[in-house]
Tab-separated table of C-alpha atoms in Angstrom:
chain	number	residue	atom	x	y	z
K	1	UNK	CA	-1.291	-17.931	33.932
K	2	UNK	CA	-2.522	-15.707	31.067
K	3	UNK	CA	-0.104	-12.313	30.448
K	4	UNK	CA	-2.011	-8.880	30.811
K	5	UNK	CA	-2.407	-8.763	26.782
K	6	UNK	CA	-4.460	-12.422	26.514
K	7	UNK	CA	-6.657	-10.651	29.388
K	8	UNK	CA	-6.919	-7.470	27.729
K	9	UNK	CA	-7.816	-9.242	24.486
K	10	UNK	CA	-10.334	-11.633	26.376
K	11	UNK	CA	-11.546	-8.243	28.406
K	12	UNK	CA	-12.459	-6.663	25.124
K	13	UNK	CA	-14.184	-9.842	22.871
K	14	UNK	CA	-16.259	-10.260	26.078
K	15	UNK	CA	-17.275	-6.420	26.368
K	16	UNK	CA	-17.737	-6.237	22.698
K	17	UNK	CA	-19.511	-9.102	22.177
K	18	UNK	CA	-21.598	-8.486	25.273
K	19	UNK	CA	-22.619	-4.999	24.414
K	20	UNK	CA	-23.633	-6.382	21.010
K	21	UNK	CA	-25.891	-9.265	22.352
K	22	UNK	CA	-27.521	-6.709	24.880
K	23	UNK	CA	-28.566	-3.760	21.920
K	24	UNK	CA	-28.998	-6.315	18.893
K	25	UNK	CA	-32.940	-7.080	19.771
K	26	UNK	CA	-33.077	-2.973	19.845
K	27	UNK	CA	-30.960	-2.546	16.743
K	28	UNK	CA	-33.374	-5.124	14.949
K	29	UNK	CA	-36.434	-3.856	16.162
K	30	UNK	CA	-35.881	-0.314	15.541
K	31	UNK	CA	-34.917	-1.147	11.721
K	32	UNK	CA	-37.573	0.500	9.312
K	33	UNK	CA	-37.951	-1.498	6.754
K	34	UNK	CA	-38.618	-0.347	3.144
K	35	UNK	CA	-41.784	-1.163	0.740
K	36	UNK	CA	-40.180	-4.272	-0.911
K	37	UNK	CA	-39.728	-5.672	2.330
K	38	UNK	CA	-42.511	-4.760	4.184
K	39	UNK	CA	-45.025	-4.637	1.994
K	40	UNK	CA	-47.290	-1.652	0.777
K	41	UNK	CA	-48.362	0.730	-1.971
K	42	UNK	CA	-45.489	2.896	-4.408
K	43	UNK	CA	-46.577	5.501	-7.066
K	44	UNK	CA	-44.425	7.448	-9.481
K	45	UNK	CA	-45.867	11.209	-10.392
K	46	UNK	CA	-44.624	13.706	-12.746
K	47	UNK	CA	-45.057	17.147	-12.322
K	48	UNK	CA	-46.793	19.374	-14.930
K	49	UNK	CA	-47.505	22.954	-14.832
K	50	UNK	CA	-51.377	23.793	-15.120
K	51	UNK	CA	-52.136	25.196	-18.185
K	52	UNK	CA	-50.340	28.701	-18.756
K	53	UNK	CA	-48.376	28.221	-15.685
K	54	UNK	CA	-45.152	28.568	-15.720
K	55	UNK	CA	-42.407	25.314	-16.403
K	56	UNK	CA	-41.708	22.948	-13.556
K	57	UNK	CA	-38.455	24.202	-11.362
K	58	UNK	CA	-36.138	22.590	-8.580
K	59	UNK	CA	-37.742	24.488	-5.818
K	60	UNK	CA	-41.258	24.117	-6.819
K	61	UNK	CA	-41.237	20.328	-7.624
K	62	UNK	CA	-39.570	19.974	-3.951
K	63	UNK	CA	-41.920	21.894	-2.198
K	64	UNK	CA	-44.629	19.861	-4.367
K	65	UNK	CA	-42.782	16.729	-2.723
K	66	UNK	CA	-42.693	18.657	0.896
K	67	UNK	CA	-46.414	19.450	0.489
K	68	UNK	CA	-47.475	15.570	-0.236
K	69	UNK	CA	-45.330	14.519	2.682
K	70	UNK	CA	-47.161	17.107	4.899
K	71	UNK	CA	-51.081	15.493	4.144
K	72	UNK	CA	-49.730	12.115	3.734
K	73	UNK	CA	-48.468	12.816	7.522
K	74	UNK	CA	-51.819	14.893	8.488
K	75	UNK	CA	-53.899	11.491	6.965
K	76	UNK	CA	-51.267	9.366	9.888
K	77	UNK	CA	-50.198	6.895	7.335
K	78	UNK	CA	-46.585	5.589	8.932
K	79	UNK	CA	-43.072	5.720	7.870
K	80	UNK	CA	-43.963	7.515	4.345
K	81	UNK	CA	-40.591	7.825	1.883
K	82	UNK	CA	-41.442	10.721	-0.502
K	83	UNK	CA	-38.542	11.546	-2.772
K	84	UNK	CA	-37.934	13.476	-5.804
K	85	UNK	CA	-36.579	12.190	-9.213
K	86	UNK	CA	-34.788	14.093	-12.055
K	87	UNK	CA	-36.379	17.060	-13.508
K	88	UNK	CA	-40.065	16.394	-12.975
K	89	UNK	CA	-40.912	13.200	-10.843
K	90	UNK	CA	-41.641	12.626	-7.257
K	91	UNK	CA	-42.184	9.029	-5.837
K	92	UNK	CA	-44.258	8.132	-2.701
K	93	UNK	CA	-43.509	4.818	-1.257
K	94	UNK	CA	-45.819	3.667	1.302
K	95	UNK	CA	-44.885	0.416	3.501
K	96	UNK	CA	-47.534	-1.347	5.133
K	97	UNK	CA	-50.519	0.329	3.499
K	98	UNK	CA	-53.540	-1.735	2.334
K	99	UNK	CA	-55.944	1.177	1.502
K	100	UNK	CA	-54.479	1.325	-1.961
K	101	UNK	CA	-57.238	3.489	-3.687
K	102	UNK	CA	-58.245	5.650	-0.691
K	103	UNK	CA	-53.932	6.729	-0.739
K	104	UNK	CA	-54.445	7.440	-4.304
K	105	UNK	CA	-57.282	9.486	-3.918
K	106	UNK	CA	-55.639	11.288	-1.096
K	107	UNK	CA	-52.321	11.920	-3.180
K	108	UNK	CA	-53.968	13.381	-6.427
K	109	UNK	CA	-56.370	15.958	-4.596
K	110	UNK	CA	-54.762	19.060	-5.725
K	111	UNK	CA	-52.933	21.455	-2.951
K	112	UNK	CA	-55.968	23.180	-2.013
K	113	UNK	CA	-55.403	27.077	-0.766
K	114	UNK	CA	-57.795	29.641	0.391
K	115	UNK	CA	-57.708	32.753	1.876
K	116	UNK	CA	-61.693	32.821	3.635
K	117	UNK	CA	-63.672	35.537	5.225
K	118	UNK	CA	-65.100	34.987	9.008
K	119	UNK	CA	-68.041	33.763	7.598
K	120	UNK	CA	-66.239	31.003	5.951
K	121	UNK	CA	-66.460	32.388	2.156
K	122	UNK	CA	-63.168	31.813	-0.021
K	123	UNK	CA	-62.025	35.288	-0.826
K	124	UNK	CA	-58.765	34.308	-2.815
K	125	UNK	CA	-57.282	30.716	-4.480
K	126	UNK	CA	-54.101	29.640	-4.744
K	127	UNK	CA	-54.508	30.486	-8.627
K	128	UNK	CA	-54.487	34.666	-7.033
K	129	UNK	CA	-50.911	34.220	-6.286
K	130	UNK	CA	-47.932	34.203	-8.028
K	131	UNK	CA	-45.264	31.227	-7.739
K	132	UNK	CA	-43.623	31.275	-4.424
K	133	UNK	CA	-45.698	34.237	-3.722
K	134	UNK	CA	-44.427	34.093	0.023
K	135	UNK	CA	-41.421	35.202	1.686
K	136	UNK	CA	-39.978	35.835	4.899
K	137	UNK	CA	-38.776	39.401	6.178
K	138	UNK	CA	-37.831	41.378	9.390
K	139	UNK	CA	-39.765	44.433	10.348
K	140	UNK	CA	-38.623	48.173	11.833
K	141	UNK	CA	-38.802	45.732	15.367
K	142	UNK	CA	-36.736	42.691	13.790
K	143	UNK	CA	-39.595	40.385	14.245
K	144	UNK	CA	-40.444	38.390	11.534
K	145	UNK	CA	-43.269	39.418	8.776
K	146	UNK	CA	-44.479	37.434	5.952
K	147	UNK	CA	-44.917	39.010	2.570
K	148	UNK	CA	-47.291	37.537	0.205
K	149	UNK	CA	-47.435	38.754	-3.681
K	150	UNK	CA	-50.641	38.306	-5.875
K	151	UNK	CA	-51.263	38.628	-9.411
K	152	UNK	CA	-54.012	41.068	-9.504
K	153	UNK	CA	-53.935	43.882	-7.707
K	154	UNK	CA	-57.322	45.222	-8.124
K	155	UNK	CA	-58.794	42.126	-6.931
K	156	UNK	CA	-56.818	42.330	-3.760
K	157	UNK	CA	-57.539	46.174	-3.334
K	158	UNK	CA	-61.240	44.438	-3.762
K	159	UNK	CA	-61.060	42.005	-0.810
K	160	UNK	CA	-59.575	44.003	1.516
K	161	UNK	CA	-62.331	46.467	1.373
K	162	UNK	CA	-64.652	43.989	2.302
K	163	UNK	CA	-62.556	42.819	5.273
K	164	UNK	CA	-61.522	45.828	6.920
K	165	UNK	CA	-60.913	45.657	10.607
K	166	UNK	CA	-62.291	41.841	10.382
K	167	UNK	CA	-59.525	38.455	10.049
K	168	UNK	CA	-59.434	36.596	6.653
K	169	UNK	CA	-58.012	32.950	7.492
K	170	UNK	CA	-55.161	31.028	5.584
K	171	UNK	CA	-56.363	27.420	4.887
K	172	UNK	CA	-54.116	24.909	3.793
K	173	UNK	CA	-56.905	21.870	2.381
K	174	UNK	CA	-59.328	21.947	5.416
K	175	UNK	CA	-56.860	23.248	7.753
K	176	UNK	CA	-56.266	26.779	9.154
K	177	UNK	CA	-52.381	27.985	9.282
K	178	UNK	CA	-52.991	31.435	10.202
K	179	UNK	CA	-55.751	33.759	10.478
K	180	UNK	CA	-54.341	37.329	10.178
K	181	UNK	CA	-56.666	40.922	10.705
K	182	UNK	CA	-57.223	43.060	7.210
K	183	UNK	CA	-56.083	46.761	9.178
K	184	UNK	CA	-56.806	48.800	6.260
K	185	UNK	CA	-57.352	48.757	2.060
K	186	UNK	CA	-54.499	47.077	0.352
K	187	UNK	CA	-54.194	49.005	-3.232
K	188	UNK	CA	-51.301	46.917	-4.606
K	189	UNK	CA	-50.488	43.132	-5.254
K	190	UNK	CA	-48.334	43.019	-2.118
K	191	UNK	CA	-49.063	43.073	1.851
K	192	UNK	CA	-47.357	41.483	4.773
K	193	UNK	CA	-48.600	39.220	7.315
K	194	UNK	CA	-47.578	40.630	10.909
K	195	UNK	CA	-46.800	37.005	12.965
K	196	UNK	CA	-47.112	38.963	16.755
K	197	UNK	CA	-44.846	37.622	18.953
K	198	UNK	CA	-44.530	34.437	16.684
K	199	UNK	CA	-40.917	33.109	16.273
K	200	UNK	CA	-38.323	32.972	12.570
K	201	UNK	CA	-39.091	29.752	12.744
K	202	UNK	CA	-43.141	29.586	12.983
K	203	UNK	CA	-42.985	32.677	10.037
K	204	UNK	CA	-40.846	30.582	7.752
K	205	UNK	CA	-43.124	27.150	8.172
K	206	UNK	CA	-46.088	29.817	7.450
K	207	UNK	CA	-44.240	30.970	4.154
K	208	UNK	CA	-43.655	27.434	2.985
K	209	UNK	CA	-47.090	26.185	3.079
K	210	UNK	CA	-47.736	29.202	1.287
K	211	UNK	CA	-45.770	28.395	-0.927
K	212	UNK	CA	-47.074	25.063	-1.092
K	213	UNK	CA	-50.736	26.179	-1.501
K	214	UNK	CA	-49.956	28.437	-4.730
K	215	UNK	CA	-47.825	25.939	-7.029
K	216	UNK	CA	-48.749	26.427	-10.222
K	217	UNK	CA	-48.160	22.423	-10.573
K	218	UNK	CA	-50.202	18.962	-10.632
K	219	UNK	CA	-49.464	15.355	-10.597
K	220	UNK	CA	-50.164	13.145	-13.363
K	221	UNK	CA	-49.996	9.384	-12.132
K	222	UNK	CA	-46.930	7.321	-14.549
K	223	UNK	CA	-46.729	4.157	-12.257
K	224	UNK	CA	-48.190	2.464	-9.657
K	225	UNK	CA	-47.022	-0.501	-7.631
K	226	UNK	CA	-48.141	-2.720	-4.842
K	227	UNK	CA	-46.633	-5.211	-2.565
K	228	UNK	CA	-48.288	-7.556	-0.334
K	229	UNK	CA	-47.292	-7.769	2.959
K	230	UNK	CA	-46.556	-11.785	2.733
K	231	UNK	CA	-44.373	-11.775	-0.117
K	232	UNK	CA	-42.198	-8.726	1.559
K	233	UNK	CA	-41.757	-10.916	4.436
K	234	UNK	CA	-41.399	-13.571	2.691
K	235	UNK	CA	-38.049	-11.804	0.954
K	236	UNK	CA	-36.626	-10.535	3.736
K	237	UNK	CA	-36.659	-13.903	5.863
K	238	UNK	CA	-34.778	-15.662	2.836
K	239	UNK	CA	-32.618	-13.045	2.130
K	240	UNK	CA	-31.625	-12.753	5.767
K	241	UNK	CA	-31.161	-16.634	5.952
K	242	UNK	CA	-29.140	-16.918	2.913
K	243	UNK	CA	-26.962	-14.182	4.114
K	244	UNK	CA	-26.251	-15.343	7.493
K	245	UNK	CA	-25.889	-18.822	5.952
K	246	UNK	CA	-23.139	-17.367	3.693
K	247	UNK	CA	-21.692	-15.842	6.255
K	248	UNK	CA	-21.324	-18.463	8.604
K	249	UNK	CA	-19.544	-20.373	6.064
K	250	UNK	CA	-17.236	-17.704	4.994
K	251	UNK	CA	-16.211	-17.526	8.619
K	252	UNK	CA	-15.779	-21.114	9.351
K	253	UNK	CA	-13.475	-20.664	6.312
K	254	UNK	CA	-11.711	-18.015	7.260
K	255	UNK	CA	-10.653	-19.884	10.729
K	256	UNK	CA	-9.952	-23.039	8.716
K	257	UNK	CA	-7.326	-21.546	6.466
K	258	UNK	CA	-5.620	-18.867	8.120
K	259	UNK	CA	-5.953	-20.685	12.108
K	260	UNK	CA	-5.558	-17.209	14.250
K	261	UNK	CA	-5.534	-14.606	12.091
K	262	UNK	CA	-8.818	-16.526	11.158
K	263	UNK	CA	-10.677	-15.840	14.346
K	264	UNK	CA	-9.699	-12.509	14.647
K	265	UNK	CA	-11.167	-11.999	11.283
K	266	UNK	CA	-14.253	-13.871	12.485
K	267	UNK	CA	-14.588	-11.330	15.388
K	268	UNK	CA	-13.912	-8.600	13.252
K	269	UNK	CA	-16.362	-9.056	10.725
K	270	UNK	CA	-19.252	-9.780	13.440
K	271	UNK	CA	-18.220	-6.303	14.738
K	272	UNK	CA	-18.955	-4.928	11.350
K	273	UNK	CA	-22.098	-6.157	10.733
K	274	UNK	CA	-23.129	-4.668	14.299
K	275	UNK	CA	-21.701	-1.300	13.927
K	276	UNK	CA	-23.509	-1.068	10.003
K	277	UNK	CA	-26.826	-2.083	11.765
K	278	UNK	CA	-26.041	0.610	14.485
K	279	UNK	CA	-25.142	3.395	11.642
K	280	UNK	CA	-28.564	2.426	9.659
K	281	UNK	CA	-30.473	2.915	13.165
K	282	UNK	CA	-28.782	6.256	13.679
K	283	UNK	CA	-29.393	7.220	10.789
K	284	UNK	CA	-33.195	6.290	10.641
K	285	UNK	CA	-32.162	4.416	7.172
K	286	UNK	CA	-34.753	2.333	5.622
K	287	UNK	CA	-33.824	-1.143	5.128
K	288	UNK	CA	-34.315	-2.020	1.055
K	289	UNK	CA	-33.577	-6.167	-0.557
K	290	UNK	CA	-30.892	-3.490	-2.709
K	291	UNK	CA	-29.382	-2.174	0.618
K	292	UNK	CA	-29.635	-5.927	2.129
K	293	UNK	CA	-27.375	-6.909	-1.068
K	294	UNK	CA	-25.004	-3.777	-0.135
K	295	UNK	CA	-25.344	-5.665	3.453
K	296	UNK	CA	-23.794	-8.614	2.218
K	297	UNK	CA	-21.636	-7.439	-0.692
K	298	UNK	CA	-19.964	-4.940	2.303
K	299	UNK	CA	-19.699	-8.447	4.250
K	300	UNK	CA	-17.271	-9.643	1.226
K	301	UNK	CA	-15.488	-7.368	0.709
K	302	UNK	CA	-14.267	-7.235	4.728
K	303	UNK	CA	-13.860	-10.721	4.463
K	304	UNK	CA	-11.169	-10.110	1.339
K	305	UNK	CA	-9.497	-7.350	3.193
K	306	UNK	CA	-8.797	-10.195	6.182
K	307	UNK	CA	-7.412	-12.417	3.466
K	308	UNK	CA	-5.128	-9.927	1.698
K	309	UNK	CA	-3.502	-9.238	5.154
K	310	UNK	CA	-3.538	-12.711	6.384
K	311	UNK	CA	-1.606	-14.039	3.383
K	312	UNK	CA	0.353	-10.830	3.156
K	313	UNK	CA	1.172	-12.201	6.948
K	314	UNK	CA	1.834	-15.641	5.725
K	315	UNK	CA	4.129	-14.096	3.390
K	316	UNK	CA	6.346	-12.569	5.598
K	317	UNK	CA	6.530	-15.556	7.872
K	318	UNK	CA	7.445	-17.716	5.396
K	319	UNK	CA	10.475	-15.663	4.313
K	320	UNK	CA	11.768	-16.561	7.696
K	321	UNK	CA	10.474	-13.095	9.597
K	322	UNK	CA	10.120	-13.067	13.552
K	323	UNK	CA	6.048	-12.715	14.300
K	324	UNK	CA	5.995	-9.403	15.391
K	325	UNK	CA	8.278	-8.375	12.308
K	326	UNK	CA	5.273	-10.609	9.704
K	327	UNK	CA	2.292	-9.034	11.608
K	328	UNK	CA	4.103	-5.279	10.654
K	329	UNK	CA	5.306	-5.940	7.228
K	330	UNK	CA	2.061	-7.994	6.084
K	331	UNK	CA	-0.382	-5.553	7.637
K	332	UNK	CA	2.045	-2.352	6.261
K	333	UNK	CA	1.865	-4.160	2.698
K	334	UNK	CA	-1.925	-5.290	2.850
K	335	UNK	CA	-2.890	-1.695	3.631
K	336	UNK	CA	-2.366	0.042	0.435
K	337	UNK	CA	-4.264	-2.817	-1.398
K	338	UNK	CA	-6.961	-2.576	0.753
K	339	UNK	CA	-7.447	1.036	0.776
K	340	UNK	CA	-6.288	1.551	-2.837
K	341	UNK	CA	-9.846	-1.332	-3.553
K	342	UNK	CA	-12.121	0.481	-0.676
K	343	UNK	CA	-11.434	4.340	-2.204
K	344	UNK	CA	-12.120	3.040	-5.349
K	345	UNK	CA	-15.655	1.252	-4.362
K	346	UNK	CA	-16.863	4.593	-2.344
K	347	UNK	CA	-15.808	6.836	-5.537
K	348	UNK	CA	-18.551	4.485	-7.554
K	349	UNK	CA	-20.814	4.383	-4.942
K	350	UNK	CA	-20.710	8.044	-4.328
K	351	UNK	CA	-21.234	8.322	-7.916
K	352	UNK	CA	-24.187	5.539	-8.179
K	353	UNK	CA	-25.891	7.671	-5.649
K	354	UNK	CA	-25.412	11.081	-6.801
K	355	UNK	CA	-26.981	10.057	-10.542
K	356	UNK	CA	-29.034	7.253	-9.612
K	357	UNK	CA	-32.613	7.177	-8.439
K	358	UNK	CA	-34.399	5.241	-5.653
K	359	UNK	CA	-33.285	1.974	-4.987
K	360	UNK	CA	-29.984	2.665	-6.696
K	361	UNK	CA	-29.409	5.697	-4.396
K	362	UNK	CA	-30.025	3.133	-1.246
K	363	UNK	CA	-27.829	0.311	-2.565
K	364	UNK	CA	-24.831	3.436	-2.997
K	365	UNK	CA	-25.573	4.881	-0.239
K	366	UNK	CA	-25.062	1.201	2.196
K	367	UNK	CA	-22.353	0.557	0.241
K	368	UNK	CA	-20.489	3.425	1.142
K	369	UNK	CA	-21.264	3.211	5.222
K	370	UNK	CA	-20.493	-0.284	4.846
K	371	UNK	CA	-16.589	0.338	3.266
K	372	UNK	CA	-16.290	2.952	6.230
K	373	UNK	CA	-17.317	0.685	8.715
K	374	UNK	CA	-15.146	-1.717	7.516
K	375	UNK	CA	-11.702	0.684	7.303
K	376	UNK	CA	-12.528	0.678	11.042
K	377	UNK	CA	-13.390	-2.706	11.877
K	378	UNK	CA	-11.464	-5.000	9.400
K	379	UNK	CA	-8.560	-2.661	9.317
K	380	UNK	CA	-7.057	-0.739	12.251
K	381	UNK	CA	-9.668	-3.031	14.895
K	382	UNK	CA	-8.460	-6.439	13.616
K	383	UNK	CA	-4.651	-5.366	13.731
K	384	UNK	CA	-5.213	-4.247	16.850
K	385	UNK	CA	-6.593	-7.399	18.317
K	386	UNK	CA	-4.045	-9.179	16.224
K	387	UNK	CA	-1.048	-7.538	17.516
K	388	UNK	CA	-1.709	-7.899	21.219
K	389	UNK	CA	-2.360	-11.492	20.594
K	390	UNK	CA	1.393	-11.772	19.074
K	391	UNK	CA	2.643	-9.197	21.548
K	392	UNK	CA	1.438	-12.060	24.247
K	393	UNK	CA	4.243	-14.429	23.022
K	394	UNK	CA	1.908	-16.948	23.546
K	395	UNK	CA	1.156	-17.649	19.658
K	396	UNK	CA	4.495	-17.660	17.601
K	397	UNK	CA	4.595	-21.020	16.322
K	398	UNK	CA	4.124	-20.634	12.042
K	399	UNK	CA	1.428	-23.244	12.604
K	400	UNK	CA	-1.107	-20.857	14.156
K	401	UNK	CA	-0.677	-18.575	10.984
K	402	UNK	CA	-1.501	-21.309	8.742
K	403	UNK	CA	2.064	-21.381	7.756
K	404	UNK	CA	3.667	-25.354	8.130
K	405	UNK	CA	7.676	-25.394	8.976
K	406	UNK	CA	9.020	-26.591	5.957
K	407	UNK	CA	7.378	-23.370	4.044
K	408	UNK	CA	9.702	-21.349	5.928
K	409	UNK	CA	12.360	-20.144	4.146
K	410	UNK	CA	16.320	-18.975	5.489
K	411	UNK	CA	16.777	-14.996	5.474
């Protein structure tokens, strides 16, 4: 008869293992994969300010980047990554788009805002504003108001007359945002916007596009890229077949050489790779051939934290150690080498990511997840399993260790 531990070990491979074969065709499928991958269209912009505008800042090249994801999202092209780079650069990447010129067209149209009578006549530009000309305030009632600043008052004072007691509509491109009524002559290069009963929220969205409309910014194209949708696939399917080739072997290895600490390493490391899939699914990651390498490079270096403490293990065993004494002192003595090597590799990643661009920033930012994933799976889950399995006293000869009799030495 098996003791309660070889059934609670059995009890939890089968649940884990069962629970990962049920959500792995979810996991895979709800992967998003990146441009290099899937295929598609990536262009590289820099930011200039229009002639006597004022120099490119933090806040306006992000709303610049906030305003392209908003009409690439309007024009229902999917799964668009829109990022910004240094002091001046934002990059679209575009999986699975074919339309290459029609995108580009779409992209370099300048941020078109107007402010238009009912008659549909453009009374103000974005030029009639000043940079970030909108922003969000409570009134005498604590409701929300937006305030909007232009740069000439007299103008303003101009088209107000004209619209008294009538509504002069806020278009964003060819889309109305808000369509407030002109109460009275505005003398001054300020006014507010009264939103009603609208919420913080639906004032704030109203400043940003704004905001958006009257950037004093444009987009001059540096690089352009393009992937076909074959040779994307084409990547991924041999880098996924190389790494689960690799990894097969590792594993086969790893039960070769060190017997049962082996296969609980083998177990172990399947785990991982699960729970990282899981994590890039929560977090609606896109899948990159850089984060694939991460992938695999995160696979090694679990693999060489189950070798430290499996010799560490043989270590102790051979001095002549009772099992249960090995398991504590090798995994005690493993654990600072392990941790001291996986602190280490999340400092450079963290670093990689936080001064890298693009690609690099993926690659960091998998290879940290995957050293986290792996403190809990190849770590604390693997001595875990381990322990009840020597706890059975079912396993002490040295042989299942990897250890032979004669390297065992007299305390």
């Amino acid at each position: 008869m098996f003791g309660k531990r070889i059934v609670a070990f059995l009890a939890i491979v089968v649940v884990a293992f069962a629970a990962m074969a049920g959500t792995s065709p979810w996991l895979l499928k709800g992967v998003k994969l990146g441009l290099d991958l899937k295929g598609g269209f990536e262009v590289l912009y820099e930011a200039v300010p229009y002639e006597g505008g004022v120099a490119v800042t933090p806040e306006s090249l992000k709303q610049t980047a906030n305003s392209l994801q908003k009409r690439v999202d309007a024009s229902g092209l999917v799964e668009p990554e829109i990022t910004t780079e240094g002091a001046n650069r934002i990059r679209v990447k575009l999986p699975g788009v074919e339309n290459e010129e029609d995108v580009r067209n779409l992209l370099a149209k300048p941020i078109n805002l107007t402010f238009r009578a009912p008659d549909g006549e453009i009374m103000l530009t974005g030029t009639d504003f000043v940079e970030n000309a909108a922003g969000l305030e409570f009134n005498e009632l604590n409701r929300p108001v937006v305030t909007i600043k232009l740069k000439n008052a007299k103008k303003f004072e101009e088209v107000t007359t004209k619209l008294v007691g009538q509504t002069m509509s806020i278009y964003l491109d060819e889309e109305e945002i808000s369509s407030p009524r002109v109460n009275q002559v505005i003398a001054s290069d300020s006014a507010v916007i009264e939103m009603g009963n609208s919420s913080t929220q639906e004032a704030r969205e109203l400043r940003d596009l704004i905001n958006m409309g009257s950037l004093p910014l444009k987009l001059e194209e540096k690089y352009t890229n393009s992937i076909g949708a074959k040779l994307g696939m084409e990547s991924l399917k041999d880098t996924v077949t190389a790494g689960i080739l690799g990894s097969v072997i590792v594993l086969v290895f790893m039960i070769i050489i060190f017997r049962l600490p082996g296969f609980v390493a083998a177990i172990t490391i399947i785990t991982y790779a699960w729970m990282l899939i899981l994590v890039q699914n929560l977090m609606n990651a896109t899948l990159t051939l850089p984060g694939i390498a991460a992938f695999v490079l995160g696979v090694g270096m679990a693999v060489d934290a189950n070798i430290i403490t499996a010799e560490r293990i043989k270590e102790e065993i051979r001095s002549g150690k009772s099992m249960l004494s090995s398991l504590k002192a090798g995994s005690k003595s493993s654990f600072r080498t392990i941790m001291d090597a996986n602190i280490t590799g999340i400092i450079s990643s963290a670093v990689l990511y936080f001064i890298g661009d693009g690609a690099i920033k993926g690659f960091a930012l998998t290879m940290i997840f995957s050293i986290l994933v792996s403190i809990v799976t190849n770590i604390y889950f693997a001595r875990f399993l381990l322990d009840m399995l020597v706890r059975s006293n079912r396993f002490m000869k040295p042989g299942y260790y990897g250890v032979k009799e004669s390297e065992i030495r007299e305390l």
